[in-house]
PDB file of C-alpha atoms in Angstrom:
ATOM      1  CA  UNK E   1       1.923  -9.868 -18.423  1.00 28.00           C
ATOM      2  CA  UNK E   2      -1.507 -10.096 -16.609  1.00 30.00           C
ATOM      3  CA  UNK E   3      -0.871 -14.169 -16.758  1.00 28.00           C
ATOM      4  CA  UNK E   4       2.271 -13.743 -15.187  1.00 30.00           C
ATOM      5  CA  UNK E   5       1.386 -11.511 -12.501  1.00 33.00           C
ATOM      6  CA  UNK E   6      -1.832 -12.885 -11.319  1.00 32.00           C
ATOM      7  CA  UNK E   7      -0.093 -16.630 -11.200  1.00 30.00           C
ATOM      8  CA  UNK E   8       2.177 -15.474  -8.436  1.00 34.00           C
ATOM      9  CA  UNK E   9      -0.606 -14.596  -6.160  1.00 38.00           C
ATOM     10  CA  UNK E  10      -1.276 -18.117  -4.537  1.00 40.00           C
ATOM     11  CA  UNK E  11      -3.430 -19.059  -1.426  1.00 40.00           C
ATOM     12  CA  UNK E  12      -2.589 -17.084   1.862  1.00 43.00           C
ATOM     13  CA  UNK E  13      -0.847 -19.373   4.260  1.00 46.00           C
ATOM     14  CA  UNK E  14      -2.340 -20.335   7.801  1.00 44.00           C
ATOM     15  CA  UNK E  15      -1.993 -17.124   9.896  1.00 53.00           C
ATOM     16  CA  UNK E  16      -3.510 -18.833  12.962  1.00 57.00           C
ATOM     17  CA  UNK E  17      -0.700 -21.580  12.420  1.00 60.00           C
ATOM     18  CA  UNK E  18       2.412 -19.591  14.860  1.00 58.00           C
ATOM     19  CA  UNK E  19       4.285 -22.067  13.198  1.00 60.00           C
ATOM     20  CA  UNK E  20       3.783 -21.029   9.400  1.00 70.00           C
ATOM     21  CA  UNK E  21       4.605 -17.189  11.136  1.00 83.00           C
ATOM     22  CA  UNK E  22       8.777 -17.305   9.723  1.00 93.00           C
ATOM     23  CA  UNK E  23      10.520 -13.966   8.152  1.00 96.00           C
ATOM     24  CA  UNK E  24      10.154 -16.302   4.736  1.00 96.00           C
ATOM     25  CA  UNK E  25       6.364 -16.722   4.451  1.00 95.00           C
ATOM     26  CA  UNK E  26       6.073 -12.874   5.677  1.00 96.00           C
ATOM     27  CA  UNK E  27       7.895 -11.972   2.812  1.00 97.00           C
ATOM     28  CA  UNK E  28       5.551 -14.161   0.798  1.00 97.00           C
ATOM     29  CA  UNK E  29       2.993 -12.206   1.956  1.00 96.00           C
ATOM     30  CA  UNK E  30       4.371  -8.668   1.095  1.00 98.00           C
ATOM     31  CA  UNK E  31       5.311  -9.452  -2.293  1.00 98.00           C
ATOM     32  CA  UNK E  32       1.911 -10.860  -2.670  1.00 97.00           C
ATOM     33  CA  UNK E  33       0.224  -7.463  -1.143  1.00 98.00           C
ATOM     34  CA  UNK E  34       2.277  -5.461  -4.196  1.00 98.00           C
ATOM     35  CA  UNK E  35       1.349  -7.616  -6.600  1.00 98.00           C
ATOM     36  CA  UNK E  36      -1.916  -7.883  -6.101  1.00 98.00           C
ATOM     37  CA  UNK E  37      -2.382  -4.013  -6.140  1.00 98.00           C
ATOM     38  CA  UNK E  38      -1.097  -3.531  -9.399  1.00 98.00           C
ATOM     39  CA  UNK E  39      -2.942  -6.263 -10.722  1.00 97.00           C
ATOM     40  CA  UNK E  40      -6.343  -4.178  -9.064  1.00 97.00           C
ATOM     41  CA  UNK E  41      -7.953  -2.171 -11.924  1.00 97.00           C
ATOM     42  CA  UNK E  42      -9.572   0.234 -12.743  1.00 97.00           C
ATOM     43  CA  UNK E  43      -7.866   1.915 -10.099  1.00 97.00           C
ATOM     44  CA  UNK E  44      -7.290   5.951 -10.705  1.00 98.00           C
ATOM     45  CA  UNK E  45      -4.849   7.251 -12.559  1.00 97.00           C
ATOM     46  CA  UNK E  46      -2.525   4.732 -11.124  1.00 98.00           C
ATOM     47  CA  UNK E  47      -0.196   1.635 -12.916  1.00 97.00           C
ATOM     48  CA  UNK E  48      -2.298  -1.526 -13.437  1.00 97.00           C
ATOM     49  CA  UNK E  49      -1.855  -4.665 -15.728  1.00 96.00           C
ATOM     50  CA  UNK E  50      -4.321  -2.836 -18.327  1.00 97.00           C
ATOM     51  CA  UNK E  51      -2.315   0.286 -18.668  1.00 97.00           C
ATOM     52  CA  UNK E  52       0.072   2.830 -16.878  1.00 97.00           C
ATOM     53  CA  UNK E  53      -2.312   5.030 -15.500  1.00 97.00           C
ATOM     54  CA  UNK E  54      -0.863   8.807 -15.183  1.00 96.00           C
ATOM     55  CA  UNK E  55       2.951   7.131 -15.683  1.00 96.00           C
ATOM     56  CA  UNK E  56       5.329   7.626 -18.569  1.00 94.00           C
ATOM     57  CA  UNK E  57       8.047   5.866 -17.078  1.00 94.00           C
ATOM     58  CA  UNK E  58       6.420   2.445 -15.821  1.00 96.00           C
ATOM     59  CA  UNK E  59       3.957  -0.416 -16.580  1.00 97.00           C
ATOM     60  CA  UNK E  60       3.027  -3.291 -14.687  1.00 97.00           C
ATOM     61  CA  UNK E  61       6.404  -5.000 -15.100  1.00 98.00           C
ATOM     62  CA  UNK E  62       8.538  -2.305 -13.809  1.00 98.00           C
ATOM     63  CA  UNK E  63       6.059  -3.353 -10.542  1.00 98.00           C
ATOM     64  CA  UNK E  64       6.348  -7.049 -11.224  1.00 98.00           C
ATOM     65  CA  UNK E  65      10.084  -6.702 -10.716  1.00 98.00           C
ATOM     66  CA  UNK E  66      10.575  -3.891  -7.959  1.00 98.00           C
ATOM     67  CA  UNK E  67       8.177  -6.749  -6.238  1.00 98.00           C
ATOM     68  CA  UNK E  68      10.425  -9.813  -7.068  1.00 98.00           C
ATOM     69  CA  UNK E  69      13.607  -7.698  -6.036  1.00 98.00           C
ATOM     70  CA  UNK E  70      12.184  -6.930  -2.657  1.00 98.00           C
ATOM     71  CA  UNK E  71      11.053 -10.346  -1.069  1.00 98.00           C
ATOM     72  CA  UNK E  72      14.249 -10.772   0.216  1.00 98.00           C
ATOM     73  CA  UNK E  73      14.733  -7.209   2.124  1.00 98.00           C
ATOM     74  CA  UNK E  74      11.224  -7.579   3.478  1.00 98.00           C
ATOM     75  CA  UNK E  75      11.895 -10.949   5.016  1.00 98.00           C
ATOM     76  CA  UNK E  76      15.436  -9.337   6.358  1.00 98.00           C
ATOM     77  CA  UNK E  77      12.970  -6.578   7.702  1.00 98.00           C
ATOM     78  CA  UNK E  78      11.016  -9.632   9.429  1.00 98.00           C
ATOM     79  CA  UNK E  79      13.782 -11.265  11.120  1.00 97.00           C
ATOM     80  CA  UNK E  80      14.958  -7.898  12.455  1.00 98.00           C
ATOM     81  CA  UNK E  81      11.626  -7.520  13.855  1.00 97.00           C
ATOM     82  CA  UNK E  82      11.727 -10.812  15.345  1.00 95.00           C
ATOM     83  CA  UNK E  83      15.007  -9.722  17.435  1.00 96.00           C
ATOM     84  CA  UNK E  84      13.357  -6.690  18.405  1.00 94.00           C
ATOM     85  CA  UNK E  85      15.801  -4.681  16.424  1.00 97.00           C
ATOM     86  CA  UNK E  86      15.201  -0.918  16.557  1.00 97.00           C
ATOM     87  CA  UNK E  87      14.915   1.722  13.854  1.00 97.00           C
ATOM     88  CA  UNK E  88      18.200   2.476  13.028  1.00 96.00           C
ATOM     89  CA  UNK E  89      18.714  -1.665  11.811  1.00 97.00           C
ATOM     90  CA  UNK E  90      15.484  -1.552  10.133  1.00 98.00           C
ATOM     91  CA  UNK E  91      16.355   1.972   8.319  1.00 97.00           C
ATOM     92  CA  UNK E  92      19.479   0.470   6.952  1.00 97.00           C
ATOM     93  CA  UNK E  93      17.859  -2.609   5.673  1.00 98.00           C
ATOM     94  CA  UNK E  94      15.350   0.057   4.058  1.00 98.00           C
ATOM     95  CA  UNK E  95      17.954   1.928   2.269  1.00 97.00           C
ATOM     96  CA  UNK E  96      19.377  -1.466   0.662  1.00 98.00           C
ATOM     97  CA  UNK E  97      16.090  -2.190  -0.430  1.00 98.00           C
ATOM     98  CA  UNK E  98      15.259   1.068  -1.964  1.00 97.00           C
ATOM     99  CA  UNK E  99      18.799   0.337  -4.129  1.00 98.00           C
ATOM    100  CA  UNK E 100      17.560  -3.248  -4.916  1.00 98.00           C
ATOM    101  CA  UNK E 101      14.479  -1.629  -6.119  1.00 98.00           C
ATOM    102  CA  UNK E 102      16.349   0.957  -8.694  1.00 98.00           C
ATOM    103  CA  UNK E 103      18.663  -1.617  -9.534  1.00 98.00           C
ATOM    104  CA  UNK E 104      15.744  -3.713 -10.944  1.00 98.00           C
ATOM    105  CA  UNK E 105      13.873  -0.819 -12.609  1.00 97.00           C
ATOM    106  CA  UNK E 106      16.176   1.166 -13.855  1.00 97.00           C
ATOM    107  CA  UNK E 107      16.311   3.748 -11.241  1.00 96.00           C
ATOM    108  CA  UNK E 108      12.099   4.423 -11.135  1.00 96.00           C
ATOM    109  CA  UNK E 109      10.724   4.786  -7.908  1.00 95.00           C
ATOM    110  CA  UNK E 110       7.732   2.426  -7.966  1.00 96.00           C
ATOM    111  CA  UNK E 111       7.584   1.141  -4.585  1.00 97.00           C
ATOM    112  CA  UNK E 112       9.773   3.606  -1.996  1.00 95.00           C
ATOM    113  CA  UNK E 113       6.387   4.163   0.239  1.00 94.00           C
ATOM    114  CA  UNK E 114       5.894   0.585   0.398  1.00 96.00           C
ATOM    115  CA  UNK E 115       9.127  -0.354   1.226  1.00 97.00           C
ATOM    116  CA  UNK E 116       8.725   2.365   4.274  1.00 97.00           C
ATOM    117  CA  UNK E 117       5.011   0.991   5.175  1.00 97.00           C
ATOM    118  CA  UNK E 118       5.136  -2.749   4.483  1.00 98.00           C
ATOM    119  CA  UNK E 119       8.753  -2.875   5.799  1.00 98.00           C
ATOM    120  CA  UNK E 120       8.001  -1.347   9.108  1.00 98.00           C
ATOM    121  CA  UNK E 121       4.315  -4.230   9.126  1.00 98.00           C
ATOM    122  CA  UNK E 122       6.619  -7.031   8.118  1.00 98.00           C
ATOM    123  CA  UNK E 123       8.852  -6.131  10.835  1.00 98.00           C
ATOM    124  CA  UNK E 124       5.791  -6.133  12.981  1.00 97.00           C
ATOM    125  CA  UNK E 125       4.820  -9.357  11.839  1.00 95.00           C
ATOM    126  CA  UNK E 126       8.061 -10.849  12.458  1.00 95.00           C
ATOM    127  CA  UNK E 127       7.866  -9.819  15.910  1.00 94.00           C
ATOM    128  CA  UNK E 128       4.625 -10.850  16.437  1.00 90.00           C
ATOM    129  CA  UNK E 129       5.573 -14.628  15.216  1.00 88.00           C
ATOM    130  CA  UNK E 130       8.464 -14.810  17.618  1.00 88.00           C
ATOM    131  CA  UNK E 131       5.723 -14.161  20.229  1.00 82.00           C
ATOM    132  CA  UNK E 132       7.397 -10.905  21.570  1.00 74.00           C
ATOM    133  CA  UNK E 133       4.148  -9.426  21.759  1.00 79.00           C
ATOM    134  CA  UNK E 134       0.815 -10.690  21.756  1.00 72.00           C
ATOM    135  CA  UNK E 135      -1.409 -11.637  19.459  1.00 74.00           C
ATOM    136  CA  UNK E 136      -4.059  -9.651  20.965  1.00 83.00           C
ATOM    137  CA  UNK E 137      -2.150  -6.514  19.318  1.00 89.00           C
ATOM    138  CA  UNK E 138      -1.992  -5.694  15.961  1.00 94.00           C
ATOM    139  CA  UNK E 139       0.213  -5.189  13.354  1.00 96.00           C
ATOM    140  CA  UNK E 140      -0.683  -1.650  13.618  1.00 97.00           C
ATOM    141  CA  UNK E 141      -0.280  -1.236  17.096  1.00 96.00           C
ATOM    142  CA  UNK E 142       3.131  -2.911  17.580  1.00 97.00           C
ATOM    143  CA  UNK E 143       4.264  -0.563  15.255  1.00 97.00           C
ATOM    144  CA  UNK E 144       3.437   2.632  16.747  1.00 97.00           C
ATOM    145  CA  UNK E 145       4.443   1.277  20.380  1.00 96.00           C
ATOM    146  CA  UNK E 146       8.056  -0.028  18.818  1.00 96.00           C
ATOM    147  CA  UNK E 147       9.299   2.377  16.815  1.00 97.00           C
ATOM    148  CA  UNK E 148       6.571   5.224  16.666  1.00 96.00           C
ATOM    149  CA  UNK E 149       8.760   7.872  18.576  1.00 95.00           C
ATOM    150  CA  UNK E 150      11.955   6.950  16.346  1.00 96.00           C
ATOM    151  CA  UNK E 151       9.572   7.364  12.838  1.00 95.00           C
ATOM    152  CA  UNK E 152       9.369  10.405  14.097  1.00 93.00           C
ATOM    153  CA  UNK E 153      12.254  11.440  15.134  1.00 90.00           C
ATOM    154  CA  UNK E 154      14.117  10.267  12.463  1.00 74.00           C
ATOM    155  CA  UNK E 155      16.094  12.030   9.489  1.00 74.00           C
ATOM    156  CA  UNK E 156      14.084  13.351   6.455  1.00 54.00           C
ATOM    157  CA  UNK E 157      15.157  14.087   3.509  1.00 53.00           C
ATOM    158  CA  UNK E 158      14.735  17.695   2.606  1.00 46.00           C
ATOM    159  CA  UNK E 159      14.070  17.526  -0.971  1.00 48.00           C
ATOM    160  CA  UNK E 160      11.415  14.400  -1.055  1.00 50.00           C
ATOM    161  CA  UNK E 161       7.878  14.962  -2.558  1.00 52.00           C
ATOM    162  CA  UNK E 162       6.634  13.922   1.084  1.00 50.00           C
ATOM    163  CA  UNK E 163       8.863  17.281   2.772  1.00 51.00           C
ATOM    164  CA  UNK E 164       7.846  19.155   0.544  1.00 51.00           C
ATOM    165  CA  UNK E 165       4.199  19.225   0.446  1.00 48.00           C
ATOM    166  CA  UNK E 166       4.398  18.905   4.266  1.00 52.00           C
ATOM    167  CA  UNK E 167       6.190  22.702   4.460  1.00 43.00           C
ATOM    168  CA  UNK E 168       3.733  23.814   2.132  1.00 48.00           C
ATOM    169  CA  UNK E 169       0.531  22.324   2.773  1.00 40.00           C
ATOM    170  CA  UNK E 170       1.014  20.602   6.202  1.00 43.00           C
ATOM    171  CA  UNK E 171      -0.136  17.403   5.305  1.00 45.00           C
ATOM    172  CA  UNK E 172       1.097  14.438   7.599  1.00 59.00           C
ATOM    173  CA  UNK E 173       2.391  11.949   5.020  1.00 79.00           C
ATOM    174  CA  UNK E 174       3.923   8.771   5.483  1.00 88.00           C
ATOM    175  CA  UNK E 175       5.755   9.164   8.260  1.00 90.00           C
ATOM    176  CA  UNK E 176       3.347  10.412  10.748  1.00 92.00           C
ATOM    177  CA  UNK E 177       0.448   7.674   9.135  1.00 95.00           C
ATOM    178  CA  UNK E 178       3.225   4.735  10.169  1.00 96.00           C
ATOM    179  CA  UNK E 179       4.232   6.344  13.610  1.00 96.00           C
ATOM    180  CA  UNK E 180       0.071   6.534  14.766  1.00 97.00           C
ATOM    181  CA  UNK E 181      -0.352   2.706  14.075  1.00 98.00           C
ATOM    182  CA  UNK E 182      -1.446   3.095   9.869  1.00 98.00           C
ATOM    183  CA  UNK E 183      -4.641   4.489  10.894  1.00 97.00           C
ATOM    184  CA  UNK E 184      -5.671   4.655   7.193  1.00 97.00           C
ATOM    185  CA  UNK E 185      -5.306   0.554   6.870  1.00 98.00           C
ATOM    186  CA  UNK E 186      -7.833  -0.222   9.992  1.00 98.00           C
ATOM    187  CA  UNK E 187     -10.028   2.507   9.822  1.00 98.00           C
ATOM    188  CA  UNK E 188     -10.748   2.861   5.860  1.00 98.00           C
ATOM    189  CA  UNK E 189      -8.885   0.458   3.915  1.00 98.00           C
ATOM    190  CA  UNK E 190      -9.858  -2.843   6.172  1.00 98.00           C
ATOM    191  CA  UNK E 191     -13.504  -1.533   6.382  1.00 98.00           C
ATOM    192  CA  UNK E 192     -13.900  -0.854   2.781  1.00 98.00           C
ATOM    193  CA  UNK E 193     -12.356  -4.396   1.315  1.00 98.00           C
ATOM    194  CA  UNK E 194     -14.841  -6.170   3.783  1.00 97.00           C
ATOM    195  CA  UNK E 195     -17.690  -3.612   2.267  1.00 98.00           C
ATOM    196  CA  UNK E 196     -16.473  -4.075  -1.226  1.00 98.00           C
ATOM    197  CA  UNK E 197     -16.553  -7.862  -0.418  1.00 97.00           C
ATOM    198  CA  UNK E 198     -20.278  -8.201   0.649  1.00 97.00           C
ATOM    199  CA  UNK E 199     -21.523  -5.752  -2.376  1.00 98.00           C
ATOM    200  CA  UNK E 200     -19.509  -7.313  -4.716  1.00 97.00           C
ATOM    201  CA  UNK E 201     -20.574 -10.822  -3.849  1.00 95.00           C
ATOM    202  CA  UNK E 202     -17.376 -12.372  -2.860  1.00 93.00           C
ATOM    203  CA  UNK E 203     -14.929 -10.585  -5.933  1.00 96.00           C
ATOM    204  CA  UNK E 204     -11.990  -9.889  -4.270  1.00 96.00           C
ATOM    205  CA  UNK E 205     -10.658  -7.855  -7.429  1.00 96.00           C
ATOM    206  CA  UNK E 206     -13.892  -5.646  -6.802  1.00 98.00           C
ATOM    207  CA  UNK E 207     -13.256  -5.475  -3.099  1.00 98.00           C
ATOM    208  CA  UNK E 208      -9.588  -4.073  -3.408  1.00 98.00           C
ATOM    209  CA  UNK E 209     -11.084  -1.264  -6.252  1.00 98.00           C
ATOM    210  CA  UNK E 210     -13.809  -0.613  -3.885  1.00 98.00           C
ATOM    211  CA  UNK E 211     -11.117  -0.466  -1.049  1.00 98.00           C
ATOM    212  CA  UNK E 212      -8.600   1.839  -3.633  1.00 98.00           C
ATOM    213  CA  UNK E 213     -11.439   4.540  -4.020  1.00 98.00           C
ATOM    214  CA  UNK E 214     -12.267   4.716  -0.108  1.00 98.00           C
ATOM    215  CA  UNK E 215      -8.687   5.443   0.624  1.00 98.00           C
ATOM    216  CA  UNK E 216      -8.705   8.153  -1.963  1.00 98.00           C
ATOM    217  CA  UNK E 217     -11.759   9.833  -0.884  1.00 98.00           C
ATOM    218  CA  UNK E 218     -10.339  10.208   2.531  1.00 96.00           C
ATOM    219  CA  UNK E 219      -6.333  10.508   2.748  1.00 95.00           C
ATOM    220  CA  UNK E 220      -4.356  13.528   2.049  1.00 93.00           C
ATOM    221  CA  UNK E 221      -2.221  11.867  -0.240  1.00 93.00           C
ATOM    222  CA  UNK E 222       1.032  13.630  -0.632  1.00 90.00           C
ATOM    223  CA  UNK E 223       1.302  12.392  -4.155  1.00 89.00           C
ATOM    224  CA  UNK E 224      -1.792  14.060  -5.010  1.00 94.00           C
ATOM    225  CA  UNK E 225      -0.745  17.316  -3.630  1.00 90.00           C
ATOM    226  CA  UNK E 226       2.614  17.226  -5.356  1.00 85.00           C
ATOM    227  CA  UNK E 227       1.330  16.613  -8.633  1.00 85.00           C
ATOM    228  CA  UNK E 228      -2.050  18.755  -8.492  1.00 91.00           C
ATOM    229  CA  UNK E 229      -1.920  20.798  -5.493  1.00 93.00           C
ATOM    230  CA  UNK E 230      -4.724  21.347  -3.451  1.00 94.00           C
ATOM    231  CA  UNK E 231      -6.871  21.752  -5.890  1.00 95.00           C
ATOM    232  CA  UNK E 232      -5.971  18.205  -7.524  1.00 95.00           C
ATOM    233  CA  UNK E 233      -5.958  16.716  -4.161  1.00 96.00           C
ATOM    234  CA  UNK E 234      -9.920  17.647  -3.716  1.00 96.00           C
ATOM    235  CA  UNK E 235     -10.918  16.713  -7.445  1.00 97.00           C
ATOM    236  CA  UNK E 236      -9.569  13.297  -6.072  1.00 98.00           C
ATOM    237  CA  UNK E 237     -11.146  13.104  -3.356  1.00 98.00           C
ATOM    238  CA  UNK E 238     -14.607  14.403  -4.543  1.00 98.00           C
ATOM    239  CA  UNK E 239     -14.510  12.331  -7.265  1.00 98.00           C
ATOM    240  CA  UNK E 240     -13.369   8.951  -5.303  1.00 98.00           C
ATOM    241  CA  UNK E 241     -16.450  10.010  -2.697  1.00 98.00           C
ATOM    242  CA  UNK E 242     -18.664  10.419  -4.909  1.00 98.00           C
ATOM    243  CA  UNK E 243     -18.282   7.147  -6.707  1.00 98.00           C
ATOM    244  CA  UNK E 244     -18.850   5.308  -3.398  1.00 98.00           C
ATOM    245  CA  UNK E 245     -21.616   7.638  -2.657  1.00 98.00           C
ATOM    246  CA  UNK E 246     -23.007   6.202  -5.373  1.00 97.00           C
ATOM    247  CA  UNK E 247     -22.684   2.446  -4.297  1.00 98.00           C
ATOM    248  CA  UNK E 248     -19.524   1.875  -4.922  1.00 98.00           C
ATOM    249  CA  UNK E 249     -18.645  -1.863  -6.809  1.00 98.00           C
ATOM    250  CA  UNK E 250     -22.183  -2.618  -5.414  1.00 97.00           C
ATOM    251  CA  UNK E 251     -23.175  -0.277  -8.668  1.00 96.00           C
ATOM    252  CA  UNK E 252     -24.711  -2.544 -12.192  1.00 93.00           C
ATOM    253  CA  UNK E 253     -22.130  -0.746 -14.026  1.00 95.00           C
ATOM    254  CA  UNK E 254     -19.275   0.292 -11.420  1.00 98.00           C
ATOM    255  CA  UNK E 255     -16.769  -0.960 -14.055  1.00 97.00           C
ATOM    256  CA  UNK E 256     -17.750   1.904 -16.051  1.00 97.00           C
ATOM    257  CA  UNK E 257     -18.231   4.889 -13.796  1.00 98.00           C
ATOM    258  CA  UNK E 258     -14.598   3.636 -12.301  1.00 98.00           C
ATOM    259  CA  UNK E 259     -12.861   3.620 -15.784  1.00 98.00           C
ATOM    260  CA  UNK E 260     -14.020   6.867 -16.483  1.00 98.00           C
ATOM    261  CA  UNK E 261     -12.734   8.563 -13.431  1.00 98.00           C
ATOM    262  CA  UNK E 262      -9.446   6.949 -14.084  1.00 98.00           C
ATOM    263  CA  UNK E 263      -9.528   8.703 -17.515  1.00 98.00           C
ATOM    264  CA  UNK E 264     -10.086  12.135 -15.360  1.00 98.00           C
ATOM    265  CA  UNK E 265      -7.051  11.138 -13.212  1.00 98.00           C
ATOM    266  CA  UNK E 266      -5.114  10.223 -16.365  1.00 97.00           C
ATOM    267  CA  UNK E 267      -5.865  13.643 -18.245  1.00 97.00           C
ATOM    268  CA  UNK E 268      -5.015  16.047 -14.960  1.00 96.00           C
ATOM    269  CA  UNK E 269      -1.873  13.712 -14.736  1.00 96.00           C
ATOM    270  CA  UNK E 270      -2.800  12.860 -10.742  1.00 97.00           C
ATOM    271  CA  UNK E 271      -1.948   9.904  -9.188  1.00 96.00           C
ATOM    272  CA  UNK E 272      -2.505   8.738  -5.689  1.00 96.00           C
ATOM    273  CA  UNK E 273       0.640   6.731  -5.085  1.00 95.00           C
ATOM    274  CA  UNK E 274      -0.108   7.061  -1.566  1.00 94.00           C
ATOM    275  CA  UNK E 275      -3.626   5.306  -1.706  1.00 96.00           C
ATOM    276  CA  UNK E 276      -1.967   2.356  -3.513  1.00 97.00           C
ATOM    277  CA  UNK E 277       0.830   1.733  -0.933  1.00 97.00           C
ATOM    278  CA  UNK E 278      -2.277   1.814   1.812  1.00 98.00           C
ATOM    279  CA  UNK E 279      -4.118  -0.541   0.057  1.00 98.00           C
ATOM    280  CA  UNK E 280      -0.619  -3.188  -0.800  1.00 98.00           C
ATOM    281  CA  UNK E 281      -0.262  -2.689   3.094  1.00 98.00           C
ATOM    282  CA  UNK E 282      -4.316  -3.206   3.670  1.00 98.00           C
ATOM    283  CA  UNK E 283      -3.872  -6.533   1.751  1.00 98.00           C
ATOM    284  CA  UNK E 284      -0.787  -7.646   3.643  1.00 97.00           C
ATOM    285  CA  UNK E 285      -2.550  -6.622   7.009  1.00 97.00           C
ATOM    286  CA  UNK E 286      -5.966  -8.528   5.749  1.00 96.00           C
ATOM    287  CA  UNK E 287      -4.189 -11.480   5.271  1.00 94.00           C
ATOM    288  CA  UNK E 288      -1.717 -11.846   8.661  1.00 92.00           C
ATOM    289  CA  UNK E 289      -4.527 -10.493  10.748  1.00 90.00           C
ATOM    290  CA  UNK E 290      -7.404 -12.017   8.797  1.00 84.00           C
ATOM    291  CA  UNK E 291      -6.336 -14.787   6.832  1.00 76.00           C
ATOM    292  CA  UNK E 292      -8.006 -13.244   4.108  1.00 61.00           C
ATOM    293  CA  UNK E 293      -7.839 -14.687   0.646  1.00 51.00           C
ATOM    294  CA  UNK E 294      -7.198 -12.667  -2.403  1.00 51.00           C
TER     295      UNK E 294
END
């Protein structure tokens, strides 16, 4: 399964090329991002190609196919972008991903947040390539000014993990991350791949761990409060903190300290599903912004 995920993640495409910019080749892009986070391990208590993390009910190839299943809703997402289409179009396109996604997993949930984060960025990006904004702005930024007010504003659904640790522990979430620009993506997830690049010598696969644990240590991951509370939420983020208090990837045996705080994720059952959807969307961002090669 590792051979088969790993083969799909080719060479980024020319980003400074408006030309190679098309709804098609964004959705290239995406699927890439998703893959290439699962494919990131150790990463804690989350799916990977060596094992299923804190999960019972997925591996790498429930993943491998939500990804496959939503290249085409993500490109959809970019062409609605590209005709400046507001929230309600791109909310609908959403929802039919979401059902492509059960459809090809059996009804798991592996990638709902992404479809939310690197739906509303692909839509950026396919507004961005029809040159309705500049390319002085980023991804970020055309997101928030576009459809910011309507993230907001929008319905919510009463019962989701995201609601409910919002009422209970007031933590922003996904919605309110998207709506300021994906703060988390430029301010620790970019930062930290570039860090994890230089320490690591060039290792991308080190660079996206190293970026993994950064976005830990810092975000109030709603995943982490729903499955551990606050108290789960801080053993996180103490533990991811300390790790790249430590030196991060730029460690001799990083490998190792990073396994075994995945076991301690894996035996308190936590998993920062919102960490791994920043860093899918820090890849995507690294590579339309960046060209960045992965």
């Amino acid at each position: 399964m590792s051979t088969i995920l790993h083969a799909r993640s080719e060479s980024p495409l020319a980003w400074n090329n408006p030309a190679s910019i098309t709804p098609s080749s964004i959705a290239e892009a995406a699927e890439r991002s998703l893959i290439d986070e699962v494919g990131t391990w150790p990463k804690p208590g989350l799916v990977s190609t060596v094992d299923s993390g804190s999960h019972s009910d997925m591996d790498a190839a429930t993943f491998h196919r939500s990804a496959v299943a939503l290249r085409p809703f993500f490109a959809r997402l970019a062409h609605a972008g590209a005709r400046g289409q507001g929230m309600d179009a791109l909310r609908r396109i959403g929802i039919s991903a979401e059902r492509a996604m059960e459809a090809a997993t059996g009804g798991v949930n592996t990638h709902r947040g992404a479809i939310f984060g690197l739906g509303l960025l692909s839509a950026a990006a396919g507004m961005r390539g029809a040159r309705s904004v500049g390319f002085h702005h980023s991804l970020g930024d055309i997101v928030s000014m576009r459809w910011g007010h309507d993230i907001l504003a929008g319905p919510r659904l009463a019962d989701s993990h995201g609601e409910t640790v919002k009422r209970r522990y007031g933590a922003g979430g996904a919605r309110q991350e998207a709506a300021e620009g994906f703060p988390a993506v430029y301010r620790i997830g970019l930062p930290a791949l570039r860090a994890g690049l230089t320490l690591a010598k060039g290792d991308m696969q080190a660079a996206r761990v190293h970026s993994c644990f950064s976005l830990i240590a810092e975000l109030d991951d709603t995943n982490l409060l729903h499955r551990g509370g606050e108290e789960g939420l801080r053993f996180a983020q103490s533990s991811a903190q300390e790790f790249i208090d430590r030196g991060g990837v730029g460690q001799e045996n990083w490998r190792v300290n990073a396994q075994q705080i995945h076991r301690q994720f894996v035996e308190r059952r936590l998993s920062p599903g919102g960490a791994a959807d920043l860093l899918a969307m820090t890849l995507f961002v690294d590579e339309i912004e960046q060209g960045g090669h992965r």
